[in-house]
Amino acid sequence: MAHLQLTPLAAGGGRGGADEMEEVALLGPESYDEEAAAAPGPEEEEGMRRVQVRVTGMTCSACTAAVEAAVSARRGVGGVAVSLLQSRARVVFDPALAKEEDIIEAIEDAGFEAELLPDSTVSQPKLQNTLSGQFRIGGMTCAACVNSVEGILKKLPGVKRAVVALATSLGEVEYDPSVISKDEIVQAIEDAGFEAALLQSSEQDKVLLGLMGLHTEVDVDILHDILKKMEGLRQFNVNLVLSEAEIVFDPEVVGLRSIVDTIEMESSGRLKAHVQNPYIRAASNDAQEASKMLHLLCSSLFLSHTDSPLVPLQQIPVFFIRMVCPRIHFTRSLLLMHLGPFYIGDLLKWILVSIVQFGVGKRFYVAAYRALRHGSTNMDVLVVLGTTASYVYSVCALLYGAFTGFHPPKYFETSAMIITFVLFGKYLEVLAKGRTSDAIKKLVELVPATALLLLKDKEGKYAAEKEIDASLIQPGDVLKVLPGSKVPADGTVVWGTSHVDESMVTGESAPISKEVSSIVIGGTMNLHGILHIQATKVGSGTVLSQIISLVETAQMSKAPIQKFADYVAGIFVPIVVTLSLVTFIAWFLCGSLGAYPNSWVDETSNCFVFSLMFSISVVVIACPCALGLATPTAVMVATGVGANHGVLVKGGDALERAQNVKYVIFDKTGTLTQGKATVTSTKVFSGIDLGDFLTLVASAEASSEHPLAKAILDYAFHFHFFGKLPSSKDDIKKRKQQILSQWLLEVAEFSALPGKGVQCLINGKKILVGNRTLITENGINIPEEAESFLVDLELNAKTGVLVAYDSELIGSIGMTDPLKREAVVVVEGLKKMGIYPVMVTGDNWRTAQAVAKEVGIEDVRAEVMPAGKADVVRSLQKDGSVVAMVGDGINDSPALAAADVGMAIGAGTDIAIEAADYVLVRNNLEDVITAIDLSRKTFSRIRWNYFFAMAYNIIAIPVAAGALFPFTGLQMPPWLAGACMAFSSVSVDFVDR
């Protein structure tokens, strides 16, 4: 009621004068933003909004913790997850209390760069139960017209509420878009004799368009004029620098393709728009970041210098001078010349190193300042401390030598080479981060860039085709898919036959036959024939987009083991700084007290410098990055590998739990078995004719979605009509629908009883179709003959279905569901891995035990209702065991949710199963072993990563502090310590590979 406005009726209206008021909900732009922002995601509460932000400048777990703390402190933020490897933050917030700008500001205040990212190419709205649409209704003259329109609208299926205003000629309709479309509402109004058109709705999409030809302010003005005139656009923002436009529009009023076409047409071809793919844009940003880092590295390398024989081009600034001055002895003479009290060589070093320290190294100072300002520490703080100490000392030594004549050693090369090596490590790290997201890049590349749209002529026939951008496909479009090309969107085949390779999405290696009415998945490869498909899902609604979303979500999440790294990262820098101070004090005091011989100190040095070099080495060599990268790198690689094999992981916590699985519970029907039940035998126990018996059963089961019901219906249909059907498959389907509507008996009061069967009324008499429990609960006696028939079926791993009509058992049907060919091998494999397989089924004990014996499972739980499967899970969890549940995601949801690890199997075109932790896209049990093995290997790798990261710091810090110097005489110079630090973090990536 927040947006209701009272509007007076026009004078002379049929219902009264101006004092009478009527309710009209006028949907203003403000309400749209609120409603769209409040659309909850699967992990959000009602009224919360989710955004993704690209965060630049994070180097370790301490950085992610700083970002999380800064954003979480903002009012209205409900949750935040930060991924170091993806350089991305996902924030859930209340739009009534916080804005996107507040989140960006919080991240920037924490010392990092932030950029808001679109969730997908076109940010599709979240699923809503209802939409509110505002329609212009013409031709109404009085209150009777209003009542007529309202009455018509309220009778439409899917319409929840309808209010019509005579004064404004507007009507607001609240409707379910899954039941009725806005076009059908318009048609209903027009059929009643009025004119109708949709003005706007409560739904909105946001898209980022790239624009070719947008160069000047004049072009911006032209674009503004075009967009202002376009109906259905809520708001837009044009960025001339990036040649982009962000547009919020009403998809019920205007389509994305219409927006793009209108921009090009109205500008006479001057402006051309295309949808910006956020993944391609992210890859471009990664490439720019790598290029920027490489530029800084090259600049630092060119300007840096070291006297070490281990580094080629020992005097790079001198090398530059040599290029200018061809004679080497002249160069040497020049460097030894005096300029006032200074050597020219020392001044050149000072100038060049200052450029490196404060020019190239500016990013370290800025990041360190922002971190310290917010009470946190990170790798940048260590780099700044080490390089600044070396630089300040060298400057002081230079000035001291200039004014006293005594020239102590200077270590300008130390700070410059430390920055050079750190930048080298950062560059390798950027490249490594890019490689870890290869899985998502490969999935994104599956979608073709263009599609062939079929166009209709005036007679409604497809007369032409047009190549369009694949991102502009709209639901309902009919697309042509040529042999050897990829399917551009999820849809249904409306013409043609072919085979499609779906291995790149589902992992299923064998090509799948496609014909009319077959479902196709976007991104799959059409092999042979030409197909015409009607798009049903586009944008973020496609299977491929949901897979990408699942992989991204998994990579954004933190495994519980990551808490260890976060804790260590939080105290790492203070500990290292403390150790560095202790090192300096210890060496300096020992030297001052004569605890070690003077020969240890270089002749040109002194005790202070000797101690300082050890101290700087400690600061520089310490590296928290390897600890921070250990878990996310492994998780990203694992989720990518899993996605390539049809195993989708929903989070790092699920990945971690799966390594400790002790029990794997299998549902029988559709999991261990093929889920394709067939009737093997029928037996009638009364005088009823077999054909009449099958007609009764088929009529009762026609309204059920259970696999057994469909098998019975097919068997009864073929019993009656075998040999009477056309040869064409398409004609068979059409003829079957006609026959079913005429052949089946009328059913009343139908109800499905989970775990038991179905019941209904036929000809006023009650019919029961189900198991023993259903029959006995209704007080019907099972004759000995029927019991014997059932026992025989059950001992042969078949299921017996009993049928009672008018309180009398009239017959039984024997059914079988063959085991999957890999079931026995998978059960045996799990046993070898030390995992106990368990079978849970609602079937009877004899059938369950027969199937279990065939597959090799000893622990069987039979006659379990769907809700009781969760109790079985909890009973196995009592001793602390980790339990995995494998089901088809339909009636197994309670058990999947109760299990420590839920695995939904065979969910090829319905992967968004909220209850499961793993989605096994292929209907193959071998993926259960793949999922568990992937988890075990991943966390074995993580433990090795932690071992190497900890071992590196535990060994490297004492070595840098000079622990080996008294015994070996070897001292690690700070620049070499910087090189070790640079390679330590990227070693995690190489280990993972």
PDB file of N, CA, C and O in Angstrom, residues 138-196:
ATOM      1  N   GLY A 138      -7.654   1.997 -22.791  1.00  0.00           N
ATOM      2  CA  GLY A 138      -8.427   2.995 -23.514  1.00  0.00           C
ATOM      3  C   GLY A 138      -9.841   2.520 -23.802  1.00  0.00           C
ATOM      4  O   GLY A 138     -10.105   1.318 -23.906  1.00  0.00           O
ATOM      5  N   GLY A 139     -10.775   3.482 -23.922  1.00  0.00           N
ATOM      6  CA  GLY A 139     -12.153   3.131 -24.281  1.00  0.00           C
ATOM      7  C   GLY A 139     -13.098   3.046 -23.104  1.00  0.00           C
ATOM      8  O   GLY A 139     -14.294   2.796 -23.287  1.00  0.00           O
ATOM      9  N   MET A 140     -12.637   3.254 -21.873  1.00  0.00           N
ATOM     10  CA  MET A 140     -13.529   3.203 -20.706  1.00  0.00           C
ATOM     11  C   MET A 140     -14.258   4.545 -20.574  1.00  0.00           C
ATOM     12  O   MET A 140     -13.631   5.608 -20.649  1.00  0.00           O
ATOM     13  N   THR A 141     -15.557   4.497 -20.349  1.00  0.00           N
ATOM     14  CA  THR A 141     -16.360   5.728 -20.276  1.00  0.00           C
ATOM     15  C   THR A 141     -17.072   5.898 -18.944  1.00  0.00           C
ATOM     16  O   THR A 141     -17.492   7.012 -18.605  1.00  0.00           O
ATOM     17  N   CYS A 142     -17.237   4.805 -18.192  1.00  0.00           N
ATOM     18  CA  CYS A 142     -17.972   4.914 -16.944  1.00  0.00           C
ATOM     19  C   CYS A 142     -17.524   3.834 -15.970  1.00  0.00           C
ATOM     20  O   CYS A 142     -16.686   2.987 -16.295  1.00  0.00           O
ATOM     21  N   ALA A 143     -18.132   3.859 -14.781  1.00  0.00           N
ATOM     22  CA  ALA A 143     -17.760   2.886 -13.764  1.00  0.00           C
ATOM     23  C   ALA A 143     -18.106   1.468 -14.180  1.00  0.00           C
ATOM     24  O   ALA A 143     -17.469   0.500 -13.747  1.00  0.00           O
ATOM     25  N   ALA A 144     -19.131   1.314 -15.034  1.00  0.00           N
ATOM     26  CA  ALA A 144     -19.493  -0.022 -15.503  1.00  0.00           C
ATOM     27  C   ALA A 144     -18.353  -0.631 -16.318  1.00  0.00           C
ATOM     28  O   ALA A 144     -18.090  -1.839 -16.244  1.00  0.00           O
ATOM     29  N   CYS A 145     -17.681   0.228 -17.086  1.00  0.00           N
ATOM     30  CA  CYS A 145     -16.522  -0.242 -17.860  1.00  0.00           C
ATOM     31  C   CYS A 145     -15.411  -0.693 -16.923  1.00  0.00           C
ATOM     32  O   CYS A 145     -14.759  -1.714 -17.156  1.00  0.00           O
ATOM     33  N   VAL A 146     -15.210   0.078 -15.855  1.00  0.00           N
ATOM     34  CA  VAL A 146     -14.183  -0.262 -14.880  1.00  0.00           C
ATOM     35  C   VAL A 146     -14.481  -1.621 -14.259  1.00  0.00           C
ATOM     36  O   VAL A 146     -13.613  -2.487 -14.144  1.00  0.00           O
ATOM     37  N   ASN A 147     -15.754  -1.799 -13.854  1.00  0.00           N
ATOM     38  CA  ASN A 147     -16.138  -3.069 -13.244  1.00  0.00           C
ATOM     39  C   ASN A 147     -15.966  -4.227 -14.217  1.00  0.00           C
ATOM     40  O   ASN A 147     -15.574  -5.329 -13.838  1.00  0.00           O
ATOM     41  N   SER A 148     -16.284  -3.974 -15.466  1.00  0.00           N
ATOM     42  CA  SER A 148     -16.159  -5.022 -16.481  1.00  0.00           C
ATOM     43  C   SER A 148     -14.705  -5.446 -16.658  1.00  0.00           C
ATOM     44  O   SER A 148     -14.388  -6.642 -16.671  1.00  0.00           O
ATOM     45  N   VAL A 149     -13.800  -4.459 -16.772  1.00  0.00           N
ATOM     46  CA  VAL A 149     -12.377  -4.770 -16.957  1.00  0.00           C
ATOM     47  C   VAL A 149     -11.818  -5.465 -15.730  1.00  0.00           C
ATOM     48  O   VAL A 149     -11.093  -6.463 -15.836  1.00  0.00           O
ATOM     49  N   GLU A 150     -12.180  -4.940 -14.546  1.00  0.00           N
ATOM     50  CA  GLU A 150     -11.689  -5.569 -13.315  1.00  0.00           C
ATOM     51  C   GLU A 150     -12.176  -7.006 -13.203  1.00  0.00           C
ATOM     52  O   GLU A 150     -11.427  -7.911 -12.817  1.00  0.00           O
ATOM     53  N   GLY A 151     -13.444  -7.222 -13.551  1.00  0.00           N
ATOM     54  CA  GLY A 151     -13.987  -8.572 -13.475  1.00  0.00           C
ATOM     55  C   GLY A 151     -13.282  -9.531 -14.415  1.00  0.00           C
ATOM     56  O   GLY A 151     -12.969 -10.678 -14.050  1.00  0.00           O
ATOM     57  N   ILE A 152     -12.990  -9.066 -15.620  1.00  0.00           N
ATOM     58  CA  ILE A 152     -12.292  -9.902 -16.598  1.00  0.00           C
ATOM     59  C   ILE A 152     -10.890 -10.237 -16.102  1.00  0.00           C
ATOM     60  O   ILE A 152     -10.431 -11.388 -16.182  1.00  0.00           O
ATOM     61  N   LEU A 153     -10.205  -9.230 -15.592  1.00  0.00           N
ATOM     62  CA  LEU A 153      -8.825  -9.432 -15.138  1.00  0.00           C
ATOM     63  C   LEU A 153      -8.755 -10.387 -13.954  1.00  0.00           C
ATOM     64  O   LEU A 153      -7.880 -11.247 -13.877  1.00  0.00           O
ATOM     65  N   LYS A 154      -9.671 -10.237 -13.019  1.00  0.00           N
ATOM     66  CA  LYS A 154      -9.629 -11.072 -11.809  1.00  0.00           C
ATOM     67  C   LYS A 154      -9.924 -12.534 -12.099  1.00  0.00           C
ATOM     68  O   LYS A 154      -9.542 -13.417 -11.328  1.00  0.00           O
ATOM     69  N   LYS A 155     -10.614 -12.789 -13.216  1.00  0.00           N
ATOM     70  CA  LYS A 155     -10.929 -14.175 -13.583  1.00  0.00           C
ATOM     71  C   LYS A 155      -9.784 -14.868 -14.317  1.00  0.00           C
ATOM     72  O   LYS A 155      -9.806 -16.087 -14.486  1.00  0.00           O
ATOM     73  N   LEU A 156      -8.800 -14.087 -14.754  1.00  0.00           N
ATOM     74  CA  LEU A 156      -7.687 -14.688 -15.505  1.00  0.00           C
ATOM     75  C   LEU A 156      -6.835 -15.556 -14.584  1.00  0.00           C
ATOM     76  O   LEU A 156      -6.559 -15.174 -13.451  1.00  0.00           O
ATOM     77  N   PRO A 157      -6.394 -16.715 -15.062  1.00  0.00           N
ATOM     78  CA  PRO A 157      -5.503 -17.560 -14.237  1.00  0.00           C
ATOM     79  C   PRO A 157      -4.166 -16.861 -13.996  1.00  0.00           C
ATOM     80  O   PRO A 157      -3.583 -16.290 -14.914  1.00  0.00           O
ATOM     81  N   GLY A 158      -3.707 -16.887 -12.755  1.00  0.00           N
ATOM     82  CA  GLY A 158      -2.423 -16.263 -12.433  1.00  0.00           C
ATOM     83  C   GLY A 158      -2.533 -14.831 -11.975  1.00  0.00           C
ATOM     84  O   GLY A 158      -1.559 -14.268 -11.476  1.00  0.00           O
ATOM     85  N   VAL A 159      -3.700 -14.201 -12.132  1.00  0.00           N
ATOM     86  CA  VAL A 159      -3.888 -12.811 -11.693  1.00  0.00           C
ATOM     87  C   VAL A 159      -4.285 -12.816 -10.220  1.00  0.00           C
ATOM     88  O   VAL A 159      -5.284 -13.419  -9.838  1.00  0.00           O
ATOM     89  N   LYS A 160      -3.483 -12.159  -9.384  1.00  0.00           N
ATOM     90  CA  LYS A 160      -3.730 -12.117  -7.945  1.00  0.00           C
ATOM     91  C   LYS A 160      -4.631 -10.945  -7.552  1.00  0.00           C
ATOM     92  O   LYS A 160      -5.440 -11.062  -6.640  1.00  0.00           O
ATOM     93  N   ARG A 161      -4.452  -9.830  -8.246  1.00  0.00           N
ATOM     94  CA  ARG A 161      -5.186  -8.618  -7.888  1.00  0.00           C
ATOM     95  C   ARG A 161      -5.263  -7.716  -9.097  1.00  0.00           C
ATOM     96  O   ARG A 161      -4.337  -7.682  -9.917  1.00  0.00           O
ATOM     97  N   ALA A 162      -6.359  -6.995  -9.236  1.00  0.00           N
ATOM     98  CA  ALA A 162      -6.524  -6.058 -10.343  1.00  0.00           C
ATOM     99  C   ALA A 162      -7.280  -4.829  -9.867  1.00  0.00           C
ATOM    100  O   ALA A 162      -8.340  -4.948  -9.242  1.00  0.00           O
ATOM    101  N   VAL A 163      -6.725  -3.651 -10.120  1.00  0.00           N
ATOM    102  CA  VAL A 163      -7.360  -2.384  -9.762  1.00  0.00           C
ATOM    103  C   VAL A 163      -7.325  -1.485 -10.986  1.00  0.00           C
ATOM    104  O   VAL A 163      -6.269  -1.297 -11.599  1.00  0.00           O
ATOM    105  N   VAL A 164      -8.476  -0.942 -11.377  1.00  0.00           N
ATOM    106  CA  VAL A 164      -8.579  -0.104 -12.574  1.00  0.00           C
ATOM    107  C   VAL A 164      -9.073   1.282 -12.175  1.00  0.00           C
ATOM    108  O   VAL A 164      -9.996   1.420 -11.362  1.00  0.00           O
ATOM    109  N   ALA A 165      -8.443   2.322 -12.728  1.00  0.00           N
ATOM    110  CA  ALA A 165      -8.804   3.710 -12.438  1.00  0.00           C
ATOM    111  C   ALA A 165      -9.371   4.362 -13.687  1.00  0.00           C
ATOM    112  O   ALA A 165      -8.708   4.396 -14.729  1.00  0.00           O
ATOM    113  N   LEU A 166     -10.580   4.855 -13.595  1.00  0.00           N
ATOM    114  CA  LEU A 166     -11.222   5.494 -14.741  1.00  0.00           C
ATOM    115  C   LEU A 166     -10.583   6.827 -15.062  1.00  0.00           C
ATOM    116  O   LEU A 166     -10.371   7.170 -16.224  1.00  0.00           O
ATOM    117  N   ALA A 167     -10.269   7.612 -14.026  1.00  0.00           N
ATOM    118  CA  ALA A 167      -9.762   8.974 -14.234  1.00  0.00           C
ATOM    119  C   ALA A 167      -8.441   8.981 -14.991  1.00  0.00           C
ATOM    120  O   ALA A 167      -8.196   9.859 -15.831  1.00  0.00           O
ATOM    121  N   THR A 168      -7.592   8.037 -14.682  1.00  0.00           N
ATOM    122  CA  THR A 168      -6.271   8.024 -15.307  1.00  0.00           C
ATOM    123  C   THR A 168      -6.164   7.031 -16.453  1.00  0.00           C
ATOM    124  O   THR A 168      -5.133   6.953 -17.111  1.00  0.00           O
ATOM    125  N   SER A 169      -7.254   6.247 -16.673  1.00  0.00           N
ATOM    126  CA  SER A 169      -7.261   5.192 -17.701  1.00  0.00           C
ATOM    127  C   SER A 169      -6.112   4.215 -17.500  1.00  0.00           C
ATOM    128  O   SER A 169      -5.468   3.770 -18.455  1.00  0.00           O
ATOM    129  N   LEU A 170      -5.847   3.958 -16.227  1.00  0.00           N
ATOM    130  CA  LEU A 170      -4.772   3.032 -15.886  1.00  0.00           C
ATOM    131  C   LEU A 170      -5.308   1.867 -15.079  1.00  0.00           C
ATOM    132  O   LEU A 170      -6.310   1.997 -14.365  1.00  0.00           O
ATOM    133  N   GLY A 171      -4.621   0.747 -15.199  1.00  0.00           N
ATOM    134  CA  GLY A 171      -4.962  -0.409 -14.395  1.00  0.00           C
ATOM    135  C   GLY A 171      -3.707  -1.071 -13.889  1.00  0.00           C
ATOM    136  O   GLY A 171      -2.713  -1.168 -14.628  1.00  0.00           O
ATOM    137  N   GLU A 172      -3.747  -1.474 -12.641  1.00  0.00           N
ATOM    138  CA  GLU A 172      -2.597  -2.207 -12.095  1.00  0.00           C
ATOM    139  C   GLU A 172      -3.003  -3.654 -11.863  1.00  0.00           C
ATOM    140  O   GLU A 172      -4.030  -3.931 -11.220  1.00  0.00           O
ATOM    141  N   VAL A 173      -2.187  -4.552 -12.377  1.00  0.00           N
ATOM    142  CA  VAL A 173      -2.484  -5.979 -12.270  1.00  0.00           C
ATOM    143  C   VAL A 173      -1.313  -6.669 -11.603  1.00  0.00           C
ATOM    144  O   VAL A 173      -0.160  -6.523 -12.037  1.00  0.00           O
ATOM    145  N   GLU A 174      -1.585  -7.399 -10.546  1.00  0.00           N
ATOM    146  CA  GLU A 174      -0.566  -8.211  -9.891  1.00  0.00           C
ATOM    147  C   GLU A 174      -0.748  -9.645 -10.374  1.00  0.00           C
ATOM    148  O   GLU A 174      -1.814 -10.241 -10.185  1.00  0.00           O
ATOM    149  N   TYR A 175       0.287 -10.196 -11.035  1.00  0.00           N
ATOM    150  CA  TYR A 175       0.123 -11.490 -11.681  1.00  0.00           C
ATOM    151  C   TYR A 175       1.368 -12.358 -11.529  1.00  0.00           C
ATOM    152  O   TYR A 175       2.459 -11.868 -11.216  1.00  0.00           O
ATOM    153  N   ASP A 176       1.171 -13.642 -11.736  1.00  0.00           N
ATOM    154  CA  ASP A 176       2.260 -14.620 -11.671  1.00  0.00           C
ATOM    155  C   ASP A 176       2.784 -14.829 -13.084  1.00  0.00           C
ATOM    156  O   ASP A 176       2.095 -15.403 -13.933  1.00  0.00           O
ATOM    157  N   PRO A 177       4.010 -14.382 -13.378  1.00  0.00           N
ATOM    158  CA  PRO A 177       4.524 -14.482 -14.753  1.00  0.00           C
ATOM    159  C   PRO A 177       4.732 -15.921 -15.224  1.00  0.00           C
ATOM    160  O   PRO A 177       4.850 -16.160 -16.419  1.00  0.00           O
ATOM    161  N   SER A 178       4.796 -16.872 -14.271  1.00  0.00           N
ATOM    162  CA  SER A 178       4.948 -18.269 -14.681  1.00  0.00           C
ATOM    163  C   SER A 178       3.620 -18.870 -15.144  1.00  0.00           C
ATOM    164  O   SER A 178       3.589 -19.934 -15.755  1.00  0.00           O
ATOM    165  N   VAL A 179       2.504 -18.173 -14.859  1.00  0.00           N
ATOM    166  CA  VAL A 179       1.179 -18.677 -15.242  1.00  0.00           C
ATOM    167  C   VAL A 179       0.612 -17.899 -16.414  1.00  0.00           C
ATOM    168  O   VAL A 179       0.027 -18.478 -17.343  1.00  0.00           O
ATOM    169  N   ILE A 180       0.762 -16.595 -16.384  1.00  0.00           N
ATOM    170  CA  ILE A 180       0.199 -15.745 -17.432  1.00  0.00           C
ATOM    171  C   ILE A 180       1.197 -14.657 -17.786  1.00  0.00           C
ATOM    172  O   ILE A 180       1.917 -14.149 -16.920  1.00  0.00           O
ATOM    173  N   SER A 181       1.258 -14.296 -19.054  1.00  0.00           N
ATOM    174  CA  SER A 181       2.194 -13.264 -19.512  1.00  0.00           C
ATOM    175  C   SER A 181       1.468 -11.936 -19.664  1.00  0.00           C
ATOM    176  O   SER A 181       0.238 -11.880 -19.701  1.00  0.00           O
ATOM    177  N   LYS A 182       2.232 -10.881 -19.794  1.00  0.00           N
ATOM    178  CA  LYS A 182       1.642  -9.547 -19.951  1.00  0.00           C
ATOM    179  C   LYS A 182       0.908  -9.452 -21.286  1.00  0.00           C
ATOM    180  O   LYS A 182      -0.100  -8.747 -21.401  1.00  0.00           O
ATOM    181  N   ASP A 183       1.381 -10.175 -22.309  1.00  0.00           N
ATOM    182  CA  ASP A 183       0.692 -10.154 -23.608  1.00  0.00           C
ATOM    183  C   ASP A 183      -0.700 -10.788 -23.504  1.00  0.00           C
ATOM    184  O   ASP A 183      -1.652 -10.334 -24.149  1.00  0.00           O
ATOM    185  N   GLU A 184      -0.809 -11.840 -22.698  1.00  0.00           N
ATOM    186  CA  GLU A 184      -2.109 -12.485 -22.523  1.00  0.00           C
ATOM    187  C   GLU A 184      -3.073 -11.581 -21.764  1.00  0.00           C
ATOM    188  O   GLU A 184      -4.288 -11.584 -22.029  1.00  0.00           O
ATOM    189  N   ILE A 185      -2.546 -10.787 -20.830  1.00  0.00           N
ATOM    190  CA  ILE A 185      -3.394  -9.823 -20.115  1.00  0.00           C
ATOM    191  C   ILE A 185      -3.886  -8.752 -21.076  1.00  0.00           C
ATOM    192  O   ILE A 185      -5.076  -8.388 -21.074  1.00  0.00           O
ATOM    193  N   VAL A 186      -2.988  -8.246 -21.903  1.00  0.00           N
ATOM    194  CA  VAL A 186      -3.366  -7.233 -22.907  1.00  0.00           C
ATOM    195  C   VAL A 186      -4.423  -7.804 -23.850  1.00  0.00           C
ATOM    196  O   VAL A 186      -5.421  -7.143 -24.179  1.00  0.00           O
ATOM    197  N   GLN A 187      -4.234  -9.055 -24.290  1.00  0.00           N
ATOM    198  CA  GLN A 187      -5.179  -9.685 -25.204  1.00  0.00           C
ATOM    199  C   GLN A 187      -6.557  -9.834 -24.569  1.00  0.00           C
ATOM    200  O   GLN A 187      -7.590  -9.610 -25.221  1.00  0.00           O
ATOM    201  N   ALA A 188      -6.586 -10.191 -23.279  1.00  0.00           N
ATOM    202  CA  ALA A 188      -7.871 -10.353 -22.584  1.00  0.00           C
ATOM    203  C   ALA A 188      -8.626  -9.029 -22.510  1.00  0.00           C
ATOM    204  O   ALA A 188      -9.860  -8.988 -22.691  1.00  0.00           O
ATOM    205  N   ILE A 189      -7.912  -7.937 -22.258  1.00  0.00           N
ATOM    206  CA  ILE A 189      -8.552  -6.618 -22.190  1.00  0.00           C
ATOM    207  C   ILE A 189      -9.081  -6.216 -23.569  1.00  0.00           C
ATOM    208  O   ILE A 189     -10.199  -5.699 -23.703  1.00  0.00           O
ATOM    209  N   GLU A 190      -8.278  -6.471 -24.600  1.00  0.00           N
ATOM    210  CA  GLU A 190      -8.696  -6.124 -25.959  1.00  0.00           C
ATOM    211  C   GLU A 190      -9.882  -6.964 -26.407  1.00  0.00           C
ATOM    212  O   GLU A 190     -10.767  -6.489 -27.135  1.00  0.00           O
ATOM    213  N   ASP A 191      -9.911  -8.238 -25.982  1.00  0.00           N
ATOM    214  CA  ASP A 191     -11.050  -9.101 -26.334  1.00  0.00           C
ATOM    215  C   ASP A 191     -12.339  -8.603 -25.706  1.00  0.00           C
ATOM    216  O   ASP A 191     -13.446  -8.888 -26.193  1.00  0.00           O
ATOM    217  N   ALA A 192     -12.215  -7.851 -24.588  1.00  0.00           N
ATOM    218  CA  ALA A 192     -13.398  -7.298 -23.929  1.00  0.00           C
ATOM    219  C   ALA A 192     -13.860  -6.004 -24.575  1.00  0.00           C
ATOM    220  O   ALA A 192     -14.850  -5.395 -24.134  1.00  0.00           O
ATOM    221  N   GLY A 193     -13.146  -5.540 -25.607  1.00  0.00           N
ATOM    222  CA  GLY A 193     -13.567  -4.353 -26.347  1.00  0.00           C
ATOM    223  C   GLY A 193     -12.854  -3.081 -25.962  1.00  0.00           C
ATOM    224  O   GLY A 193     -13.303  -1.990 -26.322  1.00  0.00           O
ATOM    225  N   PHE A 194     -11.759  -3.184 -25.254  1.00  0.00           N
ATOM    226  CA  PHE A 194     -11.003  -1.994 -24.856  1.00  0.00           C
ATOM    227  C   PHE A 194      -9.599  -2.053 -25.454  1.00  0.00           C
ATOM    228  O   PHE A 194      -9.114  -3.114 -25.848  1.00  0.00           O
ATOM    229  N   GLU A 195      -8.958  -0.907 -25.499  1.00  0.00           N
ATOM    230  CA  GLU A 195      -7.578  -0.862 -25.948  1.00  0.00           C
ATOM    231  C   GLU A 195      -6.667  -1.033 -24.735  1.00  0.00           C
ATOM    232  O   GLU A 195      -6.976  -0.539 -23.649  1.00  0.00           O
ATOM    233  N   ALA A 196      -5.530  -1.694 -24.933  1.00  0.00           N
ATOM    234  CA  ALA A 196      -4.633  -1.945 -23.797  1.00  0.00           C
ATOM    235  C   ALA A 196      -3.180  -1.962 -24.243  1.00  0.00           C
ATOM    236  O   ALA A 196      -2.863  -2.363 -25.368  1.00  0.00           O
TER     237      ALA A 196
END
